[in-house]
């Protein structure tokens, strides 16, 4: 591991200034992803700026009835928060479906959103990888890709985003706020993650050196009737091979409002707007749910070894929507 410096930031301005002064510096949240990547040589920062003592560890209700979640709130505290559990249950479920108790105690909201892909070529510095080393190629396309993307990928990169939390935040129209050397900024999470195109190394709209300060969730009554379901290769402590965050508001058997986001199918948490369009105003029944899944997955372009994901996601969407429609949550 390369030698590196360590500084603890005590205020947001100071933290941003430290990164502005050193392009090789990185923020350190819980370190559960960054330190692993440093050990494997994928990340080689000269300086770590620890953000965990910044005053960004609170979850507050906003004037419109939404939530403002500080960037250093741990995954454990987020999942346990009563307002999150009551108003956005799929978010609490998504966080609890990730990693392990010990990791969730360390991992932060900002770090979770910026965690890197688990593609095996990305984490192996002896292999080419366009995301790690632009222009070097993507061996996953013709190689190991059984858990790679079926939506929105390009020939330059077919990796998936690993965050469970991000999928629920995407369903609920979260907005990511940050502080940069040029001042504050914010981005809807659906724009925060950039399309892959031919620049898979550019993952987010965050300006260089910017610090995520908080994530806002607008009030969304539909989110109170939500579920997160994750499919993985073992029962716990594993990343998703497919996941769904869904919310339904049904009145007199008709879907008034629907939210749907898919995980582990694309380079970013995938907002399923084509499916939502089919659901809205339609009868809340199996035929509608299947049509909604098909509408979204019509854009799927599986690789030779991950076509199973299309079937898996169709079944998962239908199953979660059916469960929601049948629940006493309306
Ligand atoms: C064994 C294992 C299993 C896991 N399983 C899952 C899983 O099933 N689902 C899942 O979603 N995740 C899973 N994870 C990933 C885990 O959730 C992430 O590692 C964690 O959320 C990252 O948060 P962190 O605070 O530790 O980030 P760090 O490792 O500290 O940082 C990650 C990145 O974010 C940057 N960063 C951190 N905070 C900020 C900020 N405020 N502003 C700007 N940049 C920032 C860092 O510079 C770094 O680039 C797993 C991890 C491990 C090790
Ligand atoms: S899928 Fe993306 S991360 Fe994986 S090897 Fe290809 S370019 Fe790298």
Short mmCIF file of C-alpha atoms and ligand atoms in Angstrom, two decimals:
data_model
loop_
_atom_site.label_atom_id
_atom_site.label_comp_id
_atom_site.label_asym_id
_atom_site.label_seq_id
_atom_site.Cartn_x
_atom_site.Cartn_y
_atom_site.Cartn_z
CA UNK A 1 0.00 0.00 0.00
CA UNK A 2 1.25 3.46 -0.89
CA UNK A 3 2.13 5.69 2.05
CA UNK A 4 -0.52 8.36 2.71
CA UNK A 5 -1.26 11.25 5.04
CA UNK A 6 -4.29 11.56 7.32
CA UNK A 7 -6.18 14.68 8.39
CA UNK A 8 -9.38 14.97 10.35
CA UNK A 9 -11.72 17.69 9.07
CA UNK A 10 -13.80 19.67 11.57
CA UNK A 11 -15.76 21.93 9.26
CA UNK A 12 -17.10 21.61 5.72
CA UNK A 13 -15.15 24.56 4.32
CA UNK A 14 -11.90 23.22 5.71
CA UNK A 15 -12.58 19.74 4.34
CA UNK A 16 -13.25 21.07 0.84
CA UNK A 17 -10.15 23.30 1.01
CA UNK A 18 -7.95 20.33 1.87
CA UNK A 19 -9.11 18.47 -1.22
CA UNK A 20 -8.84 21.56 -3.42
CA UNK A 21 -5.21 21.91 -2.34
CA UNK A 22 -4.32 18.33 -3.24
CA UNK A 23 -5.85 16.54 -6.25
CA UNK A 24 -4.52 13.26 -4.85
CA UNK A 25 -6.47 13.62 -1.60
CA UNK A 26 -9.68 11.66 -0.93
CA UNK A 27 -12.43 11.98 1.64
CA UNK A 28 -12.62 9.12 4.10
CA UNK A 29 -16.06 8.09 5.36
CA UNK A 30 -16.27 4.72 7.06
CA UNK A 31 -13.44 3.53 4.82
CA UNK A 32 -15.21 0.22 4.12
CA UNK A 33 -14.77 0.61 0.36
CA UNK A 34 -11.95 3.12 -0.01
CA UNK A 35 -9.49 1.30 2.26
CA UNK A 36 -10.15 -2.02 0.49
CA UNK A 37 -9.40 -0.32 -2.84
CA UNK A 38 -6.23 1.17 -1.39
CA UNK A 39 -5.08 -2.29 -0.29
CA UNK A 40 -5.59 -3.64 -3.81
CA UNK A 41 -3.87 -0.63 -5.41
CA UNK A 42 -6.96 0.60 -7.26
CA UNK A 43 -6.93 3.81 -5.19
CA UNK A 44 -3.62 5.45 -4.32
CA UNK A 45 -4.45 8.68 -2.47
CA UNK A 46 -1.69 10.82 -1.02
CA UNK A 47 -3.95 12.13 1.75
CA UNK A 48 -7.11 10.93 3.46
CA UNK A 49 -9.40 13.63 4.84
CA UNK A 50 -11.59 12.02 7.47
CA UNK A 51 -15.08 13.53 7.34
CA UNK A 52 -16.68 11.62 10.20
CA UNK A 53 -16.40 14.46 12.71
CA UNK A 54 -18.12 16.95 10.45
CA UNK A 55 -21.52 18.11 11.73
CA UNK A 56 -23.30 16.09 9.03
CA UNK A 57 -24.52 13.18 11.13
CA UNK A 58 -28.16 14.16 11.63
CA UNK A 59 -31.46 13.16 10.08
CA UNK A 60 -33.96 16.02 10.17
CA UNK A 61 -37.54 16.45 9.05
CA UNK A 62 -37.88 19.27 6.53
CA UNK A 63 -40.62 21.91 6.35
CA UNK A 64 -42.35 20.04 3.48
CA UNK A 65 -42.45 16.81 5.52
CA UNK A 66 -39.48 15.20 3.79
CA UNK A 67 -36.13 14.25 5.28
CA UNK A 68 -32.66 15.75 5.18
CA UNK A 69 -30.08 13.04 5.76
CA UNK A 70 -26.54 14.09 6.63
CA UNK A 71 -23.73 12.56 4.58
CA UNK A 72 -21.96 11.07 7.59
CA UNK A 73 -25.06 9.37 9.02
CA UNK A 74 -24.10 5.72 9.31
CA UNK A 75 -26.03 3.07 7.42
CA UNK A 76 -27.10 1.59 10.78
CA UNK A 77 -28.49 4.90 12.07
CA UNK A 78 -30.30 5.53 8.79
CA UNK A 79 -32.01 2.13 8.81
CA UNK A 80 -33.01 2.47 12.47
CA UNK A 81 -34.42 6.00 12.26
CA UNK A 82 -38.14 6.02 13.10
CA UNK A 83 -39.06 8.58 10.42
CA UNK A 84 -37.23 6.57 7.76
CA UNK A 85 -38.93 3.35 8.85
CA UNK A 86 -42.36 4.99 8.95
CA UNK A 87 -42.29 7.14 5.81
CA UNK A 88 -39.76 5.37 3.56
CA UNK A 89 -39.72 1.70 4.69
CA UNK A 90 -38.09 0.51 1.45
CA UNK A 91 -35.09 2.69 2.28
CA UNK A 92 -34.63 1.10 5.70
CA UNK A 93 -35.10 -2.35 4.15
CA UNK A 94 -32.56 -1.60 1.40
CA UNK A 95 -29.92 -0.48 3.86
CA UNK A 96 -30.48 -3.51 6.10
CA UNK A 97 -30.16 -5.79 3.06
CA UNK A 98 -26.60 -4.52 2.50
CA UNK A 99 -23.29 -5.70 3.94
CA UNK A 100 -23.19 -6.76 7.61
CA UNK A 101 -24.03 -5.14 10.94
CA UNK A 102 -20.39 -4.24 11.57
CA UNK A 103 -19.99 -2.68 8.13
CA UNK A 104 -23.25 -0.75 8.43
CA UNK A 105 -22.01 0.68 11.74
CA UNK A 106 -19.03 2.17 9.89
CA UNK A 107 -20.40 2.94 6.43
CA UNK A 108 -21.80 6.41 5.74
CA UNK A 109 -24.48 7.72 3.39
CA UNK A 110 -21.98 9.70 1.28
CA UNK A 111 -19.60 6.77 1.02
CA UNK A 112 -22.37 4.35 0.13
CA UNK A 113 -23.46 6.46 -2.83
CA UNK A 114 -19.87 6.76 -4.06
CA UNK A 115 -18.80 3.16 -3.53
CA UNK A 116 -17.23 1.65 -6.64
CA UNK A 117 -18.32 -1.32 -8.70
CA UNK A 118 -17.47 -4.86 -7.58
CA UNK A 119 -16.51 -5.91 -11.14
CA UNK A 120 -13.59 -8.31 -10.66
CA UNK A 121 -11.55 -6.73 -13.46
CA UNK A 122 -11.91 -3.30 -11.88
CA UNK A 123 -10.53 -4.50 -8.55
CA UNK A 124 -7.64 -6.46 -10.13
CA UNK A 125 -4.97 -3.98 -11.17
CA UNK A 126 -3.23 -6.60 -13.31
CA UNK A 127 -6.20 -6.54 -15.73
CA UNK A 128 -7.29 -3.90 -18.25
CA UNK A 129 -10.42 -1.94 -17.31
CA UNK A 130 -11.79 1.20 -18.95
CA UNK A 131 -13.25 2.42 -15.67
CA UNK A 132 -9.96 2.18 -13.76
CA UNK A 133 -7.63 2.89 -16.66
CA UNK A 134 -9.47 4.74 -19.47
CA UNK A 135 -8.86 3.32 -22.94
CA UNK A 136 -7.41 0.01 -21.72
CA UNK A 137 -10.48 -2.04 -22.70
CA UNK A 138 -13.31 -3.94 -21.06
CA UNK A 139 -12.48 -7.63 -20.62
CA UNK A 140 -15.86 -8.26 -18.96
CA UNK A 141 -17.75 -7.99 -22.27
CA UNK A 142 -16.19 -11.22 -23.58
CA UNK A 143 -15.22 -12.53 -20.14
CA UNK A 144 -16.80 -12.91 -16.71
CA UNK A 145 -20.04 -10.92 -16.71
CA UNK A 146 -22.74 -13.06 -15.16
CA UNK A 147 -23.58 -10.30 -12.65
CA UNK A 148 -23.10 -7.39 -15.03
CA UNK A 149 -25.51 -4.90 -16.57
CA UNK A 150 -28.49 -5.62 -18.80
CA UNK A 151 -29.74 -2.03 -19.02
CA UNK A 152 -28.02 1.17 -20.11
CA UNK A 153 -24.56 -0.34 -20.58
CA UNK A 154 -22.14 0.34 -23.43
CA UNK A 155 -19.37 -1.65 -25.10
CA UNK A 156 -16.96 0.39 -22.97
CA UNK A 157 -18.24 -0.87 -19.61
CA UNK A 158 -20.94 -3.28 -18.46
CA UNK A 159 -20.44 -3.00 -14.70
CA UNK A 160 -23.30 -2.50 -12.25
CA UNK A 161 -23.58 -0.10 -9.34
CA UNK A 162 -23.55 -2.07 -6.09
CA UNK A 163 -25.51 0.20 -3.72
CA UNK A 164 -28.78 -1.03 -2.25
CA UNK A 165 -29.45 2.29 -0.54
CA UNK A 166 -29.13 4.12 -3.85
CA UNK A 167 -31.94 2.09 -5.39
CA UNK A 168 -34.47 3.16 -2.75
CA UNK A 169 -33.23 6.76 -2.85
CA UNK A 170 -33.74 6.71 -6.62
CA UNK A 171 -37.33 5.49 -6.31
CA UNK A 172 -38.05 8.37 -3.91
CA UNK A 173 -36.51 11.21 -5.98
CA UNK A 174 -33.66 11.94 -3.59
CA UNK A 175 -31.52 15.01 -4.21
CA UNK A 176 -27.79 14.92 -3.45
CA UNK A 177 -26.31 18.16 -2.08
CA UNK A 178 -22.63 18.94 -2.04
CA UNK A 179 -20.10 21.64 -1.30
CA UNK A 180 -17.31 22.29 -3.75
CA UNK A 181 -14.50 24.84 -4.08
CA UNK A 182 -16.92 26.80 -6.31
CA UNK A 183 -19.70 26.76 -3.73
CA UNK A 184 -22.69 24.56 -2.99
CA UNK A 185 -24.57 22.48 -5.55
CA UNK A 186 -27.27 19.84 -5.76
CA UNK A 187 -28.29 17.13 -8.17
CA UNK A 188 -31.36 14.90 -8.39
CA UNK A 189 -30.05 11.39 -7.86
CA UNK A 190 -31.37 10.36 -11.27
CA UNK A 191 -28.89 12.85 -12.82
CA UNK A 192 -26.18 12.31 -10.23
CA UNK A 193 -24.98 9.05 -11.79
CA UNK A 194 -23.80 9.67 -15.34
CA UNK A 195 -24.63 7.42 -18.32
CA UNK A 196 -21.75 5.06 -19.14
CA UNK A 197 -21.21 6.00 -22.81
CA UNK A 198 -17.53 5.98 -23.67
CA UNK A 199 -16.48 7.52 -20.34
CA UNK A 200 -17.11 4.86 -17.69
CA UNK A 201 -14.41 6.42 -15.50
CA UNK A 202 -16.67 9.47 -15.05
CA UNK A 203 -19.30 8.10 -12.69
CA UNK A 204 -21.09 11.04 -11.10
CA UNK A 205 -21.94 14.68 -11.61
CA UNK A 206 -20.02 15.57 -8.45
CA UNK A 207 -17.39 18.24 -9.24
CA UNK A 208 -13.79 17.18 -8.48
CA UNK A 209 -13.05 17.44 -4.78
CA UNK A 210 -16.67 18.13 -3.81
CA UNK A 211 -17.99 16.90 -0.48
CA UNK A 212 -21.46 15.38 -0.30
CA UNK A 213 -23.11 17.18 2.60
CA UNK A 214 -26.57 15.67 2.68
CA UNK A 215 -29.28 13.84 0.78
CA UNK A 216 -32.82 15.23 0.71
CA UNK A 217 -35.95 13.15 0.35
CA UNK A 218 -39.05 15.10 -0.68
CA UNK A 219 -42.27 14.25 1.10
CA UNK A 220 -43.91 11.37 -0.77
CA UNK A 221 -46.96 9.78 0.88
CA UNK A 222 -46.72 6.87 -1.60
CA UNK A 223 -43.32 5.95 -0.13
CA UNK A 224 -44.95 4.89 3.12
CA UNK A 225 -46.33 1.89 1.20
CA UNK A 226 -43.05 0.63 -0.15
CA UNK A 227 -40.88 -2.49 -0.23
CA UNK A 228 -37.31 -3.36 -1.11
CA UNK A 229 -36.53 -6.89 -2.23
CA UNK A 230 -33.03 -8.10 -3.04
CA UNK A 231 -31.94 -11.32 -4.72
CA UNK A 232 -28.41 -12.50 -3.99
CA UNK A 233 -26.37 -15.63 -4.32
CA UNK A 234 -26.29 -16.28 -0.58
CA UNK A 235 -28.73 -15.31 2.12
CA UNK A 236 -26.68 -12.53 3.70
CA UNK A 237 -23.51 -10.51 3.35
CA UNK A 238 -23.68 -10.49 -0.44
CA UNK A 239 -24.27 -7.91 -3.13
CA UNK A 240 -27.46 -8.03 -5.19
CA UNK A 241 -27.77 -9.84 -8.49
CA UNK A 242 -31.07 -8.00 -8.81
CA UNK A 243 -33.20 -5.80 -6.58
CA UNK A 244 -36.39 -3.77 -6.63
CA UNK A 245 -37.58 -0.76 -4.65
CA UNK A 246 -41.29 -0.23 -5.22
CA UNK A 247 -44.12 1.87 -3.83
CA UNK A 248 -47.78 1.79 -4.78
CA UNK A 249 -50.78 3.94 -3.98
CA UNK A 250 -53.95 2.07 -4.96
CA UNK A 251 -57.50 3.38 -4.75
CA UNK A 252 -60.57 1.35 -5.72
CA UNK A 253 -58.34 -1.24 -7.36
CA UNK A 254 -56.58 1.30 -9.59
CA UNK A 255 -52.95 2.43 -9.24
CA UNK A 256 -52.95 6.15 -8.47
CA UNK A 257 -49.19 6.47 -8.11
CA UNK A 258 -46.26 4.10 -8.52
CA UNK A 259 -42.54 4.31 -7.83
CA UNK A 260 -40.15 1.69 -9.11
CA UNK A 261 -36.37 1.46 -9.21
CA UNK A 262 -34.17 -1.51 -10.07
CA UNK A 263 -30.76 -2.44 -8.66
CA UNK A 264 -27.79 -4.43 -9.95
CA UNK A 265 -28.95 -4.15 -13.55
CA UNK A 266 -27.12 -1.00 -14.70
CA UNK A 267 -24.18 1.27 -13.97
CA UNK A 268 -26.51 3.28 -11.75
CA UNK A 269 -29.63 2.65 -9.73
CA UNK A 270 -32.25 2.37 -12.46
CA UNK A 271 -35.45 4.40 -12.24
CA UNK A 272 -38.10 2.36 -14.06
CA UNK A 273 -40.11 5.17 -15.62
CA UNK A 274 -41.50 3.07 -18.49
CA UNK A 275 -42.93 0.66 -15.92
CA UNK A 276 -44.32 3.51 -13.82
CA UNK A 277 -46.11 4.89 -16.88
CA UNK A 278 -47.82 1.54 -17.46
CA UNK A 279 -48.79 1.21 -13.81
CA UNK A 280 -50.25 4.67 -13.32
CA UNK A 281 -54.03 4.65 -13.81
CA UNK A 282 -54.16 0.90 -14.56
CA UNK A 283 -55.88 -1.86 -12.59
CA UNK A 284 -53.66 -3.12 -9.77
CA UNK A 285 -53.51 -6.69 -10.97
CA UNK A 286 -51.04 -9.27 -12.21
CA UNK A 287 -51.56 -8.43 -15.89
CA UNK A 288 -50.68 -4.77 -15.28
CA UNK A 289 -47.65 -5.67 -13.17
CA UNK A 290 -46.34 -8.05 -15.86
CA UNK A 291 -46.94 -5.43 -18.58
CA UNK A 292 -45.08 -2.85 -16.50
CA UNK A 293 -42.09 -5.16 -16.04
CA UNK A 294 -42.06 -6.00 -19.75
CA UNK A 295 -42.21 -2.32 -20.71
CA UNK A 296 -39.11 -1.56 -18.65
CA UNK A 297 -37.18 -4.65 -19.64
CA UNK A 298 -37.86 -4.20 -23.36
CA UNK A 299 -34.70 -2.07 -23.34
CA UNK A 300 -32.60 -4.87 -21.81
CA UNK A 301 -29.54 -5.95 -23.82
CA UNK A 302 -28.15 -8.96 -21.96
CA UNK A 303 -24.72 -10.44 -22.59
CA UNK A 304 -24.26 -14.18 -23.26
CA UNK A 305 -24.05 -15.10 -19.56
CA UNK A 306 -26.45 -12.71 -17.85
CA UNK A 307 -29.71 -13.18 -19.74
CA UNK A 308 -31.09 -14.80 -16.59
CA UNK A 309 -31.30 -11.31 -15.08
CA UNK A 310 -34.07 -10.29 -17.45
CA UNK A 311 -36.28 -13.17 -16.29
CA UNK A 312 -35.24 -12.64 -12.69
CA UNK A 313 -36.10 -8.94 -12.76
CA UNK A 314 -39.44 -9.55 -14.45
CA UNK A 315 -40.40 -12.04 -11.76
CA UNK A 316 -39.07 -9.80 -9.00
CA UNK A 317 -41.00 -6.74 -10.17
CA UNK A 318 -44.25 -8.71 -10.50
CA UNK A 319 -43.75 -10.38 -7.14
CA UNK A 320 -42.98 -7.17 -5.22
CA UNK A 321 -45.86 -5.25 -6.82
CA UNK A 322 -48.24 -8.12 -6.12
CA UNK A 323 -47.13 -8.20 -2.50
CA UNK A 324 -47.61 -4.45 -2.17
CA UNK A 325 -51.04 -4.53 -3.79
CA UNK A 326 -52.13 -7.31 -1.47
CA UNK A 327 -50.76 -5.78 1.69
CA UNK A 328 -52.88 -3.88 4.12
CA UNK A 329 -50.70 -0.92 3.20
CA UNK A 330 -53.23 -0.33 0.35
C1 LIG B 1 -17.94 -7.31 2.53
C2 LIG B 1 -18.77 -6.15 2.08
C3 LIG B 1 -20.08 -6.37 1.71
C4 LIG B 1 -20.86 -5.31 1.28
N1 LIG B 1 -22.15 -5.53 0.90
C5 LIG B 1 -22.90 -4.48 0.45
C6 LIG B 1 -24.22 -4.67 0.00
O1 LIG B 1 -24.75 -5.78 -0.01
N2 LIG B 1 -24.93 -3.58 -0.44
C7 LIG B 1 -24.38 -2.32 -0.45
O2 LIG B 1 -25.06 -1.38 -0.85
N3 LIG B 1 -23.12 -2.12 -0.05
C8 LIG B 1 -22.38 -3.16 0.40
N4 LIG B 1 -21.10 -2.96 0.78
C9 LIG B 1 -20.50 -1.67 0.52
C10 LIG B 1 -20.63 -0.75 1.67
O3 LIG B 1 -21.99 -0.42 1.83
C11 LIG B 1 -19.82 0.45 1.27
O4 LIG B 1 -18.46 0.07 1.35
C12 LIG B 1 -20.09 1.61 2.17
O5 LIG B 1 -21.42 2.02 2.12
C13 LIG B 1 -19.19 2.78 1.81
O6 LIG B 1 -19.35 3.77 2.80
P1 LIG B 1 -18.08 4.32 3.57
O7 LIG B 1 -18.54 5.45 4.41
O8 LIG B 1 -17.32 3.25 4.26
O9 LIG B 1 -17.26 4.87 2.32
P2 LIG B 1 -15.69 5.03 2.14
O10 LIG B 1 -15.08 3.71 1.85
O11 LIG B 1 -15.10 5.84 3.25
O12 LIG B 1 -15.68 5.94 0.83
C14 LIG B 1 -16.18 5.48 -0.41
C15 LIG B 1 -15.96 6.60 -1.44
O13 LIG B 1 -16.77 7.71 -1.11
C16 LIG B 1 -15.96 8.88 -0.94
N5 LIG B 1 -16.64 9.65 0.11
C17 LIG B 1 -17.00 9.21 1.34
N6 LIG B 1 -17.75 10.15 1.96
C18 LIG B 1 -17.85 11.20 1.11
C19 LIG B 1 -18.51 12.46 1.15
N7 LIG B 1 -19.24 12.85 2.20
N8 LIG B 1 -18.41 13.28 0.09
C20 LIG B 1 -17.69 12.92 -1.01
N9 LIG B 1 -17.03 11.73 -1.10
C21 LIG B 1 -17.13 10.88 -0.07
C22 LIG B 1 -14.59 8.38 -0.61
O14 LIG B 1 -13.57 9.30 -0.95
C23 LIG B 1 -14.53 7.13 -1.46
O15 LIG B 1 -14.21 7.47 -2.78
C24 LIG B 1 -20.30 -4.01 1.23
C25 LIG B 1 -18.97 -3.78 1.63
C26 LIG B 1 -18.21 -4.85 2.04
C27 LIG B 1 -16.78 -4.59 2.43
S1 LIG B 2 -17.25 -3.84 -16.90
FE1 LIG B 2 -16.47 -1.78 -16.46
S2 LIG B 2 -15.46 -2.06 -14.51
FE2 LIG B 2 -15.64 -4.11 -15.42
S3 LIG B 2 -13.81 -4.45 -16.68
FE3 LIG B 2 -15.32 -3.54 -18.01
S4 LIG B 2 -14.79 -1.35 -17.89
FE4 LIG B 2 -13.89 -2.29 -16.11
#
